[in-house]
Tab-separated table of C-alpha atoms in Angstrom:
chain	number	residue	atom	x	y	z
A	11	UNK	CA	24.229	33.937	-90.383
A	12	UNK	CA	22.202	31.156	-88.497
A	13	UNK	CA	23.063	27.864	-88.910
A	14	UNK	CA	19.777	25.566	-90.692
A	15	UNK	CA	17.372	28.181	-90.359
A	16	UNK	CA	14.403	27.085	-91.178
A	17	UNK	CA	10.621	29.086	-90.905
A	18	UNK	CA	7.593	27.684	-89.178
A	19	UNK	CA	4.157	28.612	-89.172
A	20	UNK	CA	1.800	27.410	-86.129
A	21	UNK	CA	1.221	24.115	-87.935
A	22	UNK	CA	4.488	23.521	-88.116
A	23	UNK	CA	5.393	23.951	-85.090
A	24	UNK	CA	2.492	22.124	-83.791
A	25	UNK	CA	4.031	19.015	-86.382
A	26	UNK	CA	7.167	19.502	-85.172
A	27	UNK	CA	6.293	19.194	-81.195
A	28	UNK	CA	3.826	15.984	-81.926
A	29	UNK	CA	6.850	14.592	-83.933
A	30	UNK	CA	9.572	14.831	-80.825
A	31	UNK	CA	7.351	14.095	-78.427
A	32	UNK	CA	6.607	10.338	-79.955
A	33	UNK	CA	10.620	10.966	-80.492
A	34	UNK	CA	11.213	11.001	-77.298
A	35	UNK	CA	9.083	8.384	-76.240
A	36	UNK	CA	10.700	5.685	-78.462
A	37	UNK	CA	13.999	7.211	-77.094
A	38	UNK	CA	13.102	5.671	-73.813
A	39	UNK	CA	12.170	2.875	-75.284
A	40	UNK	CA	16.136	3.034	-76.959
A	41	UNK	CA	17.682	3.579	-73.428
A	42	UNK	CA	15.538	0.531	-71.751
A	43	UNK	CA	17.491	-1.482	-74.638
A	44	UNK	CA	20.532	-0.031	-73.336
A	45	UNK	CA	20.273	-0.565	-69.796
A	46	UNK	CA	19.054	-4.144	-70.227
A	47	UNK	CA	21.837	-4.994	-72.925
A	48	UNK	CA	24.498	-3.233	-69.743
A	49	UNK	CA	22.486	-5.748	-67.500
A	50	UNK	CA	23.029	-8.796	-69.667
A	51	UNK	CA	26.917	-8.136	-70.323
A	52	UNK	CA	27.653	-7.547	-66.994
A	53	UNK	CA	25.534	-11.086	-65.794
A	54	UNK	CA	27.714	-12.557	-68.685
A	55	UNK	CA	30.802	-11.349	-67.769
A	56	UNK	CA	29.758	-12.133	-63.686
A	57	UNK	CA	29.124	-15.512	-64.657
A	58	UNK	CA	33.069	-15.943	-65.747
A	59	UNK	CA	34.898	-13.725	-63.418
A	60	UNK	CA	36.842	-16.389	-61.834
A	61	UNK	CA	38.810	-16.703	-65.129
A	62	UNK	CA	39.432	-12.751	-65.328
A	63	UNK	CA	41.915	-10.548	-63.606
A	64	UNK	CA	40.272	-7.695	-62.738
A	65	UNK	CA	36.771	-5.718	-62.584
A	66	UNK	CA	38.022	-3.215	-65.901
A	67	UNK	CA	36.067	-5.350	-67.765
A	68	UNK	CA	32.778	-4.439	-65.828
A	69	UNK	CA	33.085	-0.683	-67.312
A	70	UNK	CA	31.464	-1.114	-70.572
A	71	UNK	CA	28.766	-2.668	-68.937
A	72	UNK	CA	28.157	-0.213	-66.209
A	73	UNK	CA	28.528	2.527	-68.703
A	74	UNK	CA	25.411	0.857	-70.739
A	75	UNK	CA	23.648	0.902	-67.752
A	76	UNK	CA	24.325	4.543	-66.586
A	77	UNK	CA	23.609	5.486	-70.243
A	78	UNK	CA	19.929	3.492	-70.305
A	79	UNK	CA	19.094	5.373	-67.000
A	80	UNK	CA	20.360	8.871	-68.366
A	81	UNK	CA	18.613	8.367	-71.449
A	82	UNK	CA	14.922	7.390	-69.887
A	83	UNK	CA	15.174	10.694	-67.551
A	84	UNK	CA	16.482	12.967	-70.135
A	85	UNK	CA	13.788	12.281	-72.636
A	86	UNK	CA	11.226	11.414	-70.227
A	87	UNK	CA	11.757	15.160	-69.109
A	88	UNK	CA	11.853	16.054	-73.017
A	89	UNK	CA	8.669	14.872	-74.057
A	90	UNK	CA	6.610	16.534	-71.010
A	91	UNK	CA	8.505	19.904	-72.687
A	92	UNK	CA	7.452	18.855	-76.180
A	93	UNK	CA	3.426	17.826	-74.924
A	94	UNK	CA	3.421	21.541	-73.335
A	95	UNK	CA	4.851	23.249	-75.991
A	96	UNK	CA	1.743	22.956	-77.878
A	97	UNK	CA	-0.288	25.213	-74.622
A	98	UNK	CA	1.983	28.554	-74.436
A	99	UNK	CA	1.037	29.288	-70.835
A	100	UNK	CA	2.389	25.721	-69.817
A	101	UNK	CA	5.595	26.167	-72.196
A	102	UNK	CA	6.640	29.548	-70.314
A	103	UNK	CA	7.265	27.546	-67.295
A	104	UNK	CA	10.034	25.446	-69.302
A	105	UNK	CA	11.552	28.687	-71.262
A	106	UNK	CA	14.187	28.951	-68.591
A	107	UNK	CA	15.565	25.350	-68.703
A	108	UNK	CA	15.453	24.840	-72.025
A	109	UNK	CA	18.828	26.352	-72.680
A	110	UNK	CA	20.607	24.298	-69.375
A	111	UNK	CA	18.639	21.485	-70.725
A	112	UNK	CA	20.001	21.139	-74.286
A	113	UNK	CA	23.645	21.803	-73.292
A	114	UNK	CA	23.146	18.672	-70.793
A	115	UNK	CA	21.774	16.714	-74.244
A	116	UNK	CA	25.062	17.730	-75.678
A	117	UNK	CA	27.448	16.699	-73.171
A	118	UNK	CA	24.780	13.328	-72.398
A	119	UNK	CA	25.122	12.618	-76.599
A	120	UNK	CA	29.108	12.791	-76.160
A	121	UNK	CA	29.368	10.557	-73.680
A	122	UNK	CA	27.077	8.574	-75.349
A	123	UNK	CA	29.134	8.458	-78.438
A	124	UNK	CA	32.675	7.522	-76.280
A	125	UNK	CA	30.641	4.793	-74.821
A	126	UNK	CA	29.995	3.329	-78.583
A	127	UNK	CA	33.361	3.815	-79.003
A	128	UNK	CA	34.432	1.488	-75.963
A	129	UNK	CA	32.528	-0.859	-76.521
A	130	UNK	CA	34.321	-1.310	-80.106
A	131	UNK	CA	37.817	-0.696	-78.597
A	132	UNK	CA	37.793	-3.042	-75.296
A	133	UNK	CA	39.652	-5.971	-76.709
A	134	UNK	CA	43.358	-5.003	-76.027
A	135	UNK	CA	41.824	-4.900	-72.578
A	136	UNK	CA	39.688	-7.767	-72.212
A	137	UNK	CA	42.477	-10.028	-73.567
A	138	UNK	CA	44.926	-9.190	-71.047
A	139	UNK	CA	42.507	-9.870	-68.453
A	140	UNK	CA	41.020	-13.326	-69.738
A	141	UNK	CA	44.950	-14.289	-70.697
A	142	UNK	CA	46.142	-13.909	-66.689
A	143	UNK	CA	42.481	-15.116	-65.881
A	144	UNK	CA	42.617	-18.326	-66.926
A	145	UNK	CA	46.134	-18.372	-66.179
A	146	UNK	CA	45.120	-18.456	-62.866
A	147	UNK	CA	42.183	-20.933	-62.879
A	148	UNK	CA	44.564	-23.384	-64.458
A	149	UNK	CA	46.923	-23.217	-61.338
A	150	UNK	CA	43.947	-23.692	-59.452
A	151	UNK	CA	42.006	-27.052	-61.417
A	152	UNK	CA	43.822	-29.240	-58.985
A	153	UNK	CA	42.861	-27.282	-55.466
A	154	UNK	CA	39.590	-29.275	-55.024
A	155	UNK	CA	40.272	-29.657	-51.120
A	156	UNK	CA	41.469	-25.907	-50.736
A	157	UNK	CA	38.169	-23.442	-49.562
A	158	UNK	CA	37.591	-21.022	-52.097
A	159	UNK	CA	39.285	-22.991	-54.415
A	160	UNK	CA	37.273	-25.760	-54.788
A	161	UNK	CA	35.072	-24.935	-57.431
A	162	UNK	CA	37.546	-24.325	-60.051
A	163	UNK	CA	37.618	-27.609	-61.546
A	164	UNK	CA	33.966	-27.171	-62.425
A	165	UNK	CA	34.204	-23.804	-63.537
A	166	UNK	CA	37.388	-24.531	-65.735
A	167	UNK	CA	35.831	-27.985	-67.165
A	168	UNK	CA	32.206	-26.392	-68.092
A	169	UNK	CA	33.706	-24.019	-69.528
A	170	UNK	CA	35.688	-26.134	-71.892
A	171	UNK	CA	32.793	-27.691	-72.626
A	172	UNK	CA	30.507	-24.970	-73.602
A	173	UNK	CA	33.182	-23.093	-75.432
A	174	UNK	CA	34.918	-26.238	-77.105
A	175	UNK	CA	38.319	-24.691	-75.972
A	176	UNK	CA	41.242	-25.945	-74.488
A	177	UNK	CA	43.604	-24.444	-72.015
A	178	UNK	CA	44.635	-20.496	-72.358
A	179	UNK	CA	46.118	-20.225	-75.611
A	180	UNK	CA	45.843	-24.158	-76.189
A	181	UNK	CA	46.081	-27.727	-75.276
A	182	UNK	CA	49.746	-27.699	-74.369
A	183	UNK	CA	49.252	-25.169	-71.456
A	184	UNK	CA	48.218	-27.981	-69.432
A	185	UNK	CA	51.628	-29.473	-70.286
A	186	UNK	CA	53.198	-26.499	-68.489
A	187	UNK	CA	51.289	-26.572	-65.189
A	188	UNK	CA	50.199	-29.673	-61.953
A	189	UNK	CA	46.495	-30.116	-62.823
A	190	UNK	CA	46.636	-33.350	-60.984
A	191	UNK	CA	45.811	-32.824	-56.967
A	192	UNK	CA	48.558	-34.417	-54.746
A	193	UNK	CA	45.389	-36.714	-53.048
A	194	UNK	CA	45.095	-38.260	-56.233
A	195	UNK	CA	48.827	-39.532	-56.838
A	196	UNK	CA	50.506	-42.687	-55.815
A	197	UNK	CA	53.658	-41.299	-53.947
A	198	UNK	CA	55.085	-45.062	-54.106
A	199	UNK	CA	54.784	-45.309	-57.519
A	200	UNK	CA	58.370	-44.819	-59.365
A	201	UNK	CA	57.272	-43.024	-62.279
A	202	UNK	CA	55.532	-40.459	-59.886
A	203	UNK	CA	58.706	-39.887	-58.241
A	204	UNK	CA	60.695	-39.776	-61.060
A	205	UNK	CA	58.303	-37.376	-62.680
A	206	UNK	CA	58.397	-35.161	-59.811
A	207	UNK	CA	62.525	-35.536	-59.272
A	208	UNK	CA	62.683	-34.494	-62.638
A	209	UNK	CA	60.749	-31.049	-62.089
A	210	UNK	CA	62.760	-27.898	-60.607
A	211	UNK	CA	59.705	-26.800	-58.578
A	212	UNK	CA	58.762	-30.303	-57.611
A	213	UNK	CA	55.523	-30.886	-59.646
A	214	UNK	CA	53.985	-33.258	-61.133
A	215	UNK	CA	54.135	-32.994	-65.023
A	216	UNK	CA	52.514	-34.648	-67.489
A	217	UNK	CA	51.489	-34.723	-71.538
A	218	UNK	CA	47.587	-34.820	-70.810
A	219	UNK	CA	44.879	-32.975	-70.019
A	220	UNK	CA	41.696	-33.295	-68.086
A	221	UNK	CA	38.744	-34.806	-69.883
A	222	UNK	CA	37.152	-31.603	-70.659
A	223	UNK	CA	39.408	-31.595	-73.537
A	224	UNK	CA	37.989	-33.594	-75.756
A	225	UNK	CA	35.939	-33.753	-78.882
A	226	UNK	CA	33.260	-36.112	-78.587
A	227	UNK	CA	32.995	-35.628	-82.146
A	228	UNK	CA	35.765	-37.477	-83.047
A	229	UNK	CA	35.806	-41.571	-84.060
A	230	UNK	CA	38.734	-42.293	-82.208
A	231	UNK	CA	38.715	-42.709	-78.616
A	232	UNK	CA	40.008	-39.431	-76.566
A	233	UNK	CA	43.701	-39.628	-76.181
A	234	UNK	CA	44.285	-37.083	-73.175
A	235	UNK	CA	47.136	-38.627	-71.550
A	236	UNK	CA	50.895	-39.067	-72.840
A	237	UNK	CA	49.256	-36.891	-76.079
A	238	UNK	CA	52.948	-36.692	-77.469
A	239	UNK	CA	54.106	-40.249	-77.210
A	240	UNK	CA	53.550	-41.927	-80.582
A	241	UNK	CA	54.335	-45.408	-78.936
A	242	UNK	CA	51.891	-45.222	-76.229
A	243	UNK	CA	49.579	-45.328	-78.649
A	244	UNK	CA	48.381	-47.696	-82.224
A	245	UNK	CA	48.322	-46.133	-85.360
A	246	UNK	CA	49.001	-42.587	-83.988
A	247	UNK	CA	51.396	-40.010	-85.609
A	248	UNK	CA	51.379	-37.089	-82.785
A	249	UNK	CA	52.731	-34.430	-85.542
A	250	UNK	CA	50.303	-35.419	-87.791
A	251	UNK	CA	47.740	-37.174	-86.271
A	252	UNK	CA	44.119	-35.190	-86.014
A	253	UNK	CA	44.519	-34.679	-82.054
A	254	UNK	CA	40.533	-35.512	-80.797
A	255	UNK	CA	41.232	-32.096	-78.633
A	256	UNK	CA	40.136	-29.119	-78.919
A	257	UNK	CA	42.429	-26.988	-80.662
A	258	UNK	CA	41.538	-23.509	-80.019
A	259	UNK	CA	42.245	-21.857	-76.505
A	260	UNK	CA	39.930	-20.911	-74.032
A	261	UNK	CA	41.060	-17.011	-74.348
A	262	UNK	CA	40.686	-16.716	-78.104
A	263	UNK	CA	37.542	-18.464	-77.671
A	264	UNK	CA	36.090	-16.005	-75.005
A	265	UNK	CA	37.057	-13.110	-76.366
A	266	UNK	CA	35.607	-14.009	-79.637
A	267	UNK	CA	32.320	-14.222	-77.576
A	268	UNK	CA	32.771	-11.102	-75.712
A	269	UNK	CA	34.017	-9.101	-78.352
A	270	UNK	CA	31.240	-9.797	-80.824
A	271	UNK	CA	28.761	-9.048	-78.252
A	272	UNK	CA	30.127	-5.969	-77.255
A	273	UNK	CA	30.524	-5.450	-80.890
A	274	UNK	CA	27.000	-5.726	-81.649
A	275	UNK	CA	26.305	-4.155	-78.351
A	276	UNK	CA	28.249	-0.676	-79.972
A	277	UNK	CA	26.195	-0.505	-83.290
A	278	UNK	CA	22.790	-0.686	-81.242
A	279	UNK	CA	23.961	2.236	-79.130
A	280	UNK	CA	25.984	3.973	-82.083
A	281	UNK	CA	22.314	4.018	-83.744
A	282	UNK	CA	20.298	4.931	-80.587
A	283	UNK	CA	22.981	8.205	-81.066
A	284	UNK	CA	22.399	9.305	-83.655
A	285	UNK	CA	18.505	9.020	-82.950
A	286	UNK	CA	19.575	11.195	-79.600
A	287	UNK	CA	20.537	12.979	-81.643
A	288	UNK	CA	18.144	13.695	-84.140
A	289	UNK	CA	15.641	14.366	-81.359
A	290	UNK	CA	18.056	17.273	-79.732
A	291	UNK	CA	18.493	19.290	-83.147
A	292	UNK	CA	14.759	18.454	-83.199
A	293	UNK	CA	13.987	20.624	-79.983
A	294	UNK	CA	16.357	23.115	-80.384
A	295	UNK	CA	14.382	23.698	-83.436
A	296	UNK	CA	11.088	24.066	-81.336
A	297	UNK	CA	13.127	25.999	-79.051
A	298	UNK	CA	14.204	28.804	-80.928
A	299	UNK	CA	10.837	28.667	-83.192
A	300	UNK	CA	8.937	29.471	-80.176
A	301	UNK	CA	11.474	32.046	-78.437
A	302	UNK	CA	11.342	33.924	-82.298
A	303	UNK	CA	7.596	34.655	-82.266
A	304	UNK	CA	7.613	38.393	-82.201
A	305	UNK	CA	3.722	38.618	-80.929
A	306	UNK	CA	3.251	35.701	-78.048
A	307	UNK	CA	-0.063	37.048	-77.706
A	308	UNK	CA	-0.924	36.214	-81.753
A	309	UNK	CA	0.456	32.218	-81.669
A	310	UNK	CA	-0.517	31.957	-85.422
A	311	UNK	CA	2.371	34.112	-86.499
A	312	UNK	CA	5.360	32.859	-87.999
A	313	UNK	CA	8.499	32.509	-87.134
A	314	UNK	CA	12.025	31.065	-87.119
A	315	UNK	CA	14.193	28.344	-85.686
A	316	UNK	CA	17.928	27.633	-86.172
A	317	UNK	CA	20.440	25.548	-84.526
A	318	UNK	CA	22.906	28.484	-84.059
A	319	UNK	CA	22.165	31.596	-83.704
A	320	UNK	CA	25.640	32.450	-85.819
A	321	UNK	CA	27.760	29.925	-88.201
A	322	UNK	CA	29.866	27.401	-86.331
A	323	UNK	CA	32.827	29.445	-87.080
A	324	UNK	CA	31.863	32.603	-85.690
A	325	UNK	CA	29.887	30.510	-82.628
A	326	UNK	CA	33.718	28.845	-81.716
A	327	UNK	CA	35.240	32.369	-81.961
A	328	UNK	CA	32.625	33.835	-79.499
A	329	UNK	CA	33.014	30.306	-76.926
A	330	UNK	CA	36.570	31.070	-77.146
A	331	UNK	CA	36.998	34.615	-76.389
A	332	UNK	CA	34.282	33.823	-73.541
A	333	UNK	CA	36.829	31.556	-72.132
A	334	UNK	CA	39.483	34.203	-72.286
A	335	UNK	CA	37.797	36.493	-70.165
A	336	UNK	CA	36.903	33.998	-67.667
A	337	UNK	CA	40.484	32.947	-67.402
A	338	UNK	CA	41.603	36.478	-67.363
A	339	UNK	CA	38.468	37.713	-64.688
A	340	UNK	CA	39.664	34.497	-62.603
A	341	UNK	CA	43.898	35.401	-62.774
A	342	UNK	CA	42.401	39.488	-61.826
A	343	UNK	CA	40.707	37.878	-58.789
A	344	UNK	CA	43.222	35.757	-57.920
A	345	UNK	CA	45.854	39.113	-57.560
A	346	UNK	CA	43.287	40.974	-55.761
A	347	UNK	CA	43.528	38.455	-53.225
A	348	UNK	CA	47.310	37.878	-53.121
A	349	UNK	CA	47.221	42.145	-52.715
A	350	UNK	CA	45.116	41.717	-49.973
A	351	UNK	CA	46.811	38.832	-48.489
A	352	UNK	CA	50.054	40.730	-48.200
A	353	UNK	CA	48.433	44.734	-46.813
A	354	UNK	CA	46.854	42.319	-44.205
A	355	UNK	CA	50.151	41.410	-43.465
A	356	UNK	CA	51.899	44.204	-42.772
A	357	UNK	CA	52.247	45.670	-39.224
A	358	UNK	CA	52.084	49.660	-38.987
A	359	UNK	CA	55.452	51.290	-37.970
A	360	UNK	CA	54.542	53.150	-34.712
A	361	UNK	CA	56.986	56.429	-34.085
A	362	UNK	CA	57.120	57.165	-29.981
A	363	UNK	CA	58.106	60.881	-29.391
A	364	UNK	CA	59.936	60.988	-25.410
C-alpha cells in the first residue's frame, strides 16, 4: 500500500505546481538567510580569533554557508521543474531527473538537519577553544615591542571593555601571569627585585590588573592594583568588599555570546528544514501525480500521487535486500578476478619426448 496517497485532478495538479513553485522561491529566499547568517558568524568569530585556539570553530559557519548556496541551486532548479510542469511537452524533458533529483533533496535535507544540530551542540567545543584562547592572549598583553605580538594589548583590553569581562575565568587570572612588559619596570627598585626573586620562573607578579578591568559604574575609585591588600587601601574589606571589577570572565562571557547566536542561528535553519522539507514531499507529490496519468495525451484525467510507492516497512525491506545483492554481485566479482588472477599465473608444464 502507498504511503499518503492522495488523487488529483488537472486542477489540482495545476494548484499544486503554482503552490511549490512560489515554495521554492521563498526557499531561496530561506537559504540567502542562511548563507548571510554563515557570513556574519564567521566575520564574528574572525574578528576574535586571536583569543581562540583553533579554526574548529569556523565549521558551523562554513557549513551555513555551504548550506545557503546548496539551498538557492537546489530550489532554483526546483521551481523551473515546477513552472514546466504545468506545459507537458516541457515537463518530459525533466521526467528523467526527477528521481536523481529528489534523492539529492533527501540527502541535502539530512545534512541540513545535522547542521541544526551543530549549531545547538558546539559549546563543549567552543569553550575549549576560547579557554586556551585567551589563555594565550593573556601571556601575550605585555609583548607590545614583540612583532606579531603587539596588538594584543588592544585586542585583550577592547575586549574587556565591550564584554564587561575580566580575565579567562576571572579577575584573579591576571594574578597568575606577567602582564607588566619588562620596559615598563624599574629594575633598581627593591620591591621589583624582591617580587621577581620571589617567583620560580622569574616574573613579575602582582595583585592587579590592567585598567580594562574596571567598572566605571562603580562610586568608588577603581582599585586594580594590590586588589587583596586590605591595608593598602581605606575603608576596604577585600573578602567582602564589592570589588569595582568585573566579575565574570572573558570565556563565560564569549561563549554566552556565541552560543546564543549560534543558538538562534539553529532554530532559523531547524525551521527553514522543515520548510525544505515540506516543499520535497510537495514535488514528489507532483512527481508521481504526473508519472500516474494513464492517457498523457488526455491531461484532464485523473490521477494519483504518493510518497512511496509501498509502506515504509516494506520500502526498507526492498532497500535492504537491494543492498544484499550488491554486496553479494560485488564479493562474486571480486572471486572472478582472484580466479583469474591465479590461471594467469600459472605456467604450462611442457613434456619434451628425445
Amino acid at each position: 500500500m502507498a504511503l499518503l496517497k492522495v488523487k488529483f485532478n488537472q486542477k489540482k495538479r495545476v494548484k499544486l505546481a503554482q503552490g511549490l513553485w512560489l515554495m521554492n522561491w521563498f526557499s531561496v529566499f530561506a537559504g540567502i538567510l542562511v548563507f548571510s547568517m554563515g557570513l556574519f558568524l564567521k566575520i564574528e568569530l574572525r574578528k576574535r580569533s586571536e583569543v581562540m585556539d583553533n579554526s574548529e570553530s569556523h565549521f558551523v559557519p562554513n557549513s551555513l554557508i555551504l548550506m545557503g548556496i546548496l539551498s538557492c541551486a537546489f530550489n532554483g532548479f526546483a521551481g523551473k521543474i515546477c513552472y514546466d510542469s504545468l506545459d507537458p511537452a516541457k515537463f518530459a524533458k525533466w521526467k528523467p531527473l526527477l528521481k536523481p533529483y529528489l534523492a539529492l533533496c533527501f540527502f541535502f535535507n539530512i545534512l541540513l538537519f545535522f547542521v541544526a544540530l551543530i549549531c545547538f551542540l558546539m559549546r563543549g567545543s567552543l569553550e575549549s577553544t576560547l579557554a586556551q584562547g585567551l589563555k594565550n592572549g593573556m601571556k601575550f598583553y605585555r609583548d607590545t615591542d614583540t612583532p606579531g605580538r603587539c596588538f594584543m594589548k588592544k585586542t585583550i583590553d577592547m575586549l574587556q571593555i565591550e564584554f564587561k569581562c575580566c580575565g579567562n575565568s576571572g579577575f584573579k587570572d591576571w594574578f597568575e601571569i606577567q602582564w607588566i612588559s619588562n620596559r615598563y619596570l624599574d629594575f633598581s627598585s627593591k620591591e621589583v627585585k624582591d617580587r621577581i626573586k620571589s617567583n620560580v620562573d622569574g616574573r613579575y607578579l602582582v595583585d592587579g590588573v590592567p585598567f580594562s578591568c574596571c567598572n566605571p559604574s562603580s562610586p568608588r575609585p577603581c582599585i586594580q592594583y594590590q586588589v587583596t591588600n586590605n591595608s593598602a587601601h581605606y575603608s576596604y574589606d577585600y573578602q567582602t568588599e564589592e570589588l569595582n571589577l568585573w566579575r565574570r570572565g572573558c570565556r563565560e562571557a564569549l561563549l554566552h555570546y556565541y552560543s546564543s547566536m549560534m543558538s538562534s542561528m539553529g532554530a532559523v535553519v531547524l525551521l527553514v528544514w522543515l520548510f525544505e522539507m515540506s516543499v520535497m514531499v510537495g514535488l514528489r507529490l507532483l512527481h508521481t501525480s504526473l508519472e500516474s496519468i494513464a492517457n498523457p495525451e488526455d491531461p484532464e484525467c485523473e490521477s494519483e500521487g504518493w510518497i512511496l510507492e509501498n509502506s515504509l516497512k516494506d520500502t526498507l525491506k526492498s532497500a535492504l535486500e537491494s543492498l544484499k545483492k550488491m554486496g553479494k554481485f560485488n564479493q562474486v566479482e571480486a572471486g572472478a578476478e582472484a580466479a583469474e588472477g591465479e590461471e594467469g599465473g600459472k605456467t604450462p608444464a611442457i613434456t619434451t619426448v628425445s
